[in-house]
One Martini backbone bead per residue (centre of mass of N, CA, C, O) as a GRO file, in nm:
protein
  174
    1UNK     BB    1   5.003   4.843   9.684
    2UNK     BB    2   5.177   5.082   9.526
    3UNK     BB    3   5.457   5.122   9.334
    4UNK     BB    4   5.636   5.420   9.313
    5UNK     BB    5   5.862   5.566   9.118
    6UNK     BB    6   6.155   5.689   9.156
    7UNK     BB    7   6.411   5.925   9.080
    8UNK     BB    8   6.713   5.877   9.277
    9UNK     BB    9   6.964   6.116   9.250
   10UNK     BB   10   7.192   6.242   9.363
   11UNK     BB   11   7.233   6.612   9.333
   12UNK     BB   12   7.017   6.658   9.158
   13UNK     BB   13   6.750   6.770   8.961
   14UNK     BB   14   6.408   6.889   8.995
   15UNK     BB   15   6.094   6.869   8.882
   16UNK     BB   16   5.764   6.992   9.024
   17UNK     BB   17   5.416   6.890   9.150
   18UNK     BB   18   5.227   7.075   9.348
   19UNK     BB   19   4.885   6.983   9.508
   20UNK     BB   20   4.557   7.037   9.604
   21UNK     BB   21   4.301   6.859   9.619
   22UNK     BB   22   4.152   7.136   9.571
   23UNK     BB   23   4.089   7.193   9.282
   24UNK     BB   24   4.014   7.553   9.266
   25UNK     BB   25   4.125   7.706   9.468
   26UNK     BB   26   4.325   7.953   9.723
   27UNK     BB   27   4.534   7.839   9.963
   28UNK     BB   28   4.851   7.937   9.864
   29UNK     BB   29   4.742   8.283   9.832
   30UNK     BB   30   4.633   8.310  10.108
   31UNK     BB   31   4.872   8.143  10.247
   32UNK     BB   32   5.191   8.261  10.137
   33UNK     BB   33   5.347   8.303  10.425
   34UNK     BB   34   5.289   7.993  10.538
   35UNK     BB   35   5.477   7.875  10.305
   36UNK     BB   36   5.725   8.011  10.316
   37UNK     BB   37   5.790   7.943  10.614
   38UNK     BB   38   5.794   7.637  10.524
   39UNK     BB   39   6.029   7.680  10.317
   40UNK     BB   40   6.228   7.757  10.479
   41UNK     BB   41   6.248   7.536  10.733
   42UNK     BB   42   6.314   7.336  10.519
   43UNK     BB   43   6.565   7.468  10.401
   44UNK     BB   44   6.706   7.444  10.713
   45UNK     BB   45   6.705   7.142  10.757
   46UNK     BB   46   6.724   7.049  10.425
   47UNK     BB   47   6.913   7.166  10.214
   48UNK     BB   48   6.884   7.376   9.887
   49UNK     BB   49   6.849   7.463   9.538
   50UNK     BB   50   6.689   7.686   9.427
   51UNK     BB   51   6.581   7.769   9.077
   52UNK     BB   52   6.262   7.739   9.121
   53UNK     BB   53   5.927   7.908   9.176
   54UNK     BB   54   5.560   7.860   9.126
   55UNK     BB   55   5.250   7.997   9.297
   56UNK     BB   56   4.947   7.907   9.308
   57UNK     BB   57   4.632   7.853   9.427
   58UNK     BB   58   4.665   7.513   9.379
   59UNK     BB   59   4.971   7.527   9.296
   60UNK     BB   60   5.322   7.426   9.231
   61UNK     BB   61   5.638   7.468   9.093
   62UNK     BB   62   5.976   7.300   9.086
   63UNK     BB   63   6.337   7.362   9.126
   64UNK     BB   64   6.590   7.122   9.246
   65UNK     BB   65   6.862   7.102   9.436
   66UNK     BB   66   7.057   6.881   9.537
   67UNK     BB   67   7.304   6.786   9.759
   68UNK     BB   68   7.553   6.605   9.765
   69UNK     BB   69   7.442   6.255   9.828
   70UNK     BB   70   7.136   6.365   9.789
   71UNK     BB   71   6.777   6.262   9.746
   72UNK     BB   72   6.556   6.347   9.949
   73UNK     BB   73   6.261   6.493   9.844
   74UNK     BB   74   6.020   6.377  10.025
   75UNK     BB   75   6.075   6.479  10.276
   76UNK     BB   76   6.070   6.785  10.227
   77UNK     BB   77   5.770   6.788  10.121
   78UNK     BB   78   5.639   6.671  10.375
   79UNK     BB   79   5.722   6.934  10.575
   80UNK     BB   80   5.602   7.150  10.394
   81UNK     BB   81   5.322   7.058  10.395
   82UNK     BB   82   5.275   7.004  10.724
   83UNK     BB   83   5.345   7.299  10.788
   84UNK     BB   84   5.130   7.440  10.647
   85UNK     BB   85   4.896   7.299  10.735
   86UNK     BB   86   4.942   7.362  11.054
   87UNK     BB   87   4.945   7.671  10.972
   88UNK     BB   88   4.647   7.690  10.888
   89UNK     BB   89   4.430   7.513  10.989
   90UNK     BB   90   4.299   7.278  10.786
   91UNK     BB   91   3.977   7.162  10.763
   92UNK     BB   92   3.988   6.914  10.533
   93UNK     BB   93   3.827   6.681  10.363
   94UNK     BB   94   3.829   6.338  10.434
   95UNK     BB   95   3.931   6.058  10.384
   96UNK     BB   96   3.969   5.762  10.530
   97UNK     BB   97   4.296   5.712  10.415
   98UNK     BB   98   4.372   6.000  10.582
   99UNK     BB   99   4.252   5.946  10.875
  100UNK     BB  100   4.410   5.688  10.916
  101UNK     BB  101   4.696   5.886  10.856
  102UNK     BB  102   4.695   6.191  10.940
  103UNK     BB  103   4.581   6.361  10.724
  104UNK     BB  104   4.462   6.679  10.634
  105UNK     BB  105   4.323   6.698  10.302
  106UNK     BB  106   4.497   6.937  10.120
  107UNK     BB  107   4.687   6.742   9.986
  108UNK     BB  108   4.786   6.575   9.797
  109UNK     BB  109   4.966   6.270   9.833
  110UNK     BB  110   5.130   6.322   9.573
  111UNK     BB  111   5.383   6.376   9.311
  112UNK     BB  112   5.562   6.552   9.069
  113UNK     BB  113   5.850   6.408   8.903
  114UNK     BB  114   6.145   6.524   8.677
  115UNK     BB  115   6.456   6.434   8.596
  116UNK     BB  116   6.731   6.624   8.499
  117UNK     BB  117   6.923   6.568   8.224
  118UNK     BB  118   6.977   6.875   8.110
  119UNK     BB  119   7.030   7.174   8.013
  120UNK     BB  120   6.729   7.191   7.816
  121UNK     BB  121   6.550   7.049   8.061
  122UNK     BB  122   6.590   7.314   8.240
  123UNK     BB  123   6.488   7.512   8.059
  124UNK     BB  124   6.220   7.427   8.024
  125UNK     BB  125   6.123   7.406   8.341
  126UNK     BB  126   6.197   7.711   8.417
  127UNK     BB  127   5.994   7.793   8.193
  128UNK     BB  128   5.731   7.638   8.315
  129UNK     BB  129   5.725   7.761   8.537
  130UNK     BB  130   5.720   8.077   8.529
  131UNK     BB  131   5.517   8.011   8.259
  132UNK     BB  132   5.230   7.941   8.417
  133UNK     BB  133   5.032   8.193   8.494
  134UNK     BB  134   4.971   8.263   8.173
  135UNK     BB  135   4.868   7.958   8.106
  136UNK     BB  136   4.638   8.051   8.323
  137UNK     BB  137   4.542   8.359   8.279
  138UNK     BB  138   4.684   8.557   8.538
  139UNK     BB  139   4.860   8.664   8.306
  140UNK     BB  140   5.080   8.820   8.054
  141UNK     BB  141   5.326   8.830   8.234
  142UNK     BB  142   5.585   8.654   8.460
  143UNK     BB  143   5.650   8.948   8.603
  144UNK     BB  144   5.379   8.960   8.767
  145UNK     BB  145   5.362   8.720   8.933
  146UNK     BB  146   5.422   8.750   9.236
  147UNK     BB  147   5.464   8.420   9.292
  148UNK     BB  148   5.803   8.415   9.245
  149UNK     BB  149   6.149   8.377   9.113
  150UNK     BB  150   6.202   8.547   8.915
  151UNK     BB  151   6.256   8.823   9.053
  152UNK     BB  152   6.522   8.717   9.160
  153UNK     BB  153   6.647   8.705   8.872
  154UNK     BB  154   6.619   8.998   8.829
  155UNK     BB  155   6.783   9.129   9.073
  156UNK     BB  156   7.035   8.962   8.971
  157UNK     BB  157   7.037   8.956   8.637
  158UNK     BB  158   6.932   8.640   8.490
  159UNK     BB  159   6.678   8.816   8.408
  160UNK     BB  160   6.467   8.931   8.242
  161UNK     BB  161   6.163   9.191   8.295
  162UNK     BB  162   6.084   9.081   7.953
  163UNK     BB  163   6.025   8.812   7.993
  164UNK     BB  164   5.785   8.576   7.794
  165UNK     BB  165   5.871   8.300   7.790
  166UNK     BB  166   5.708   8.005   7.740
  167UNK     BB  167   5.614   7.727   7.512
  168UNK     BB  168   5.510   7.422   7.664
  169UNK     BB  169   5.476   7.080   7.551
  170UNK     BB  170   5.309   6.848   7.822
  171UNK     BB  171   5.429   6.674   8.098
  172UNK     BB  172   5.381   6.842   8.438
  173UNK     BB  173   5.152   6.758   8.643
  174UNK     BB  174   4.845   6.873   8.581
   0.00000   0.00000   0.00000
């Protein structure tokens, strides 16, 4: 069995990519209210700061800052994914391994995480998160995508509605 190594710094900021097992589907956007409810319930149980979040049809990206002394992002993702799967009630095709572990089969088992190293790294990953709908061709401007925390940032004055995003090369877990 593989031993996946994850950076686990208490109170740190992380970038995540979490994907459905069926890439190319649209389950996340079709059930956005269920995903939002799963997010809120998870946040209430295990608080964190959501610096950026974007939901695409088959995957999502997030930048989260954990509370001081807390490094348990894996439980948060397990709870969020489980709540969403339960809420959707999806009976996705499951491998023998997923059936044995009583996993719904909706999500990819693993997720991509990256420990944010500094302010430039933070800006790059938040920018990537908010720009991803443009990269995938869903919209021409980040603010046109309805399932993004960019709207919260525009309302609060932290970001301009005209922000065009950034083109970033690199490995972001997709």
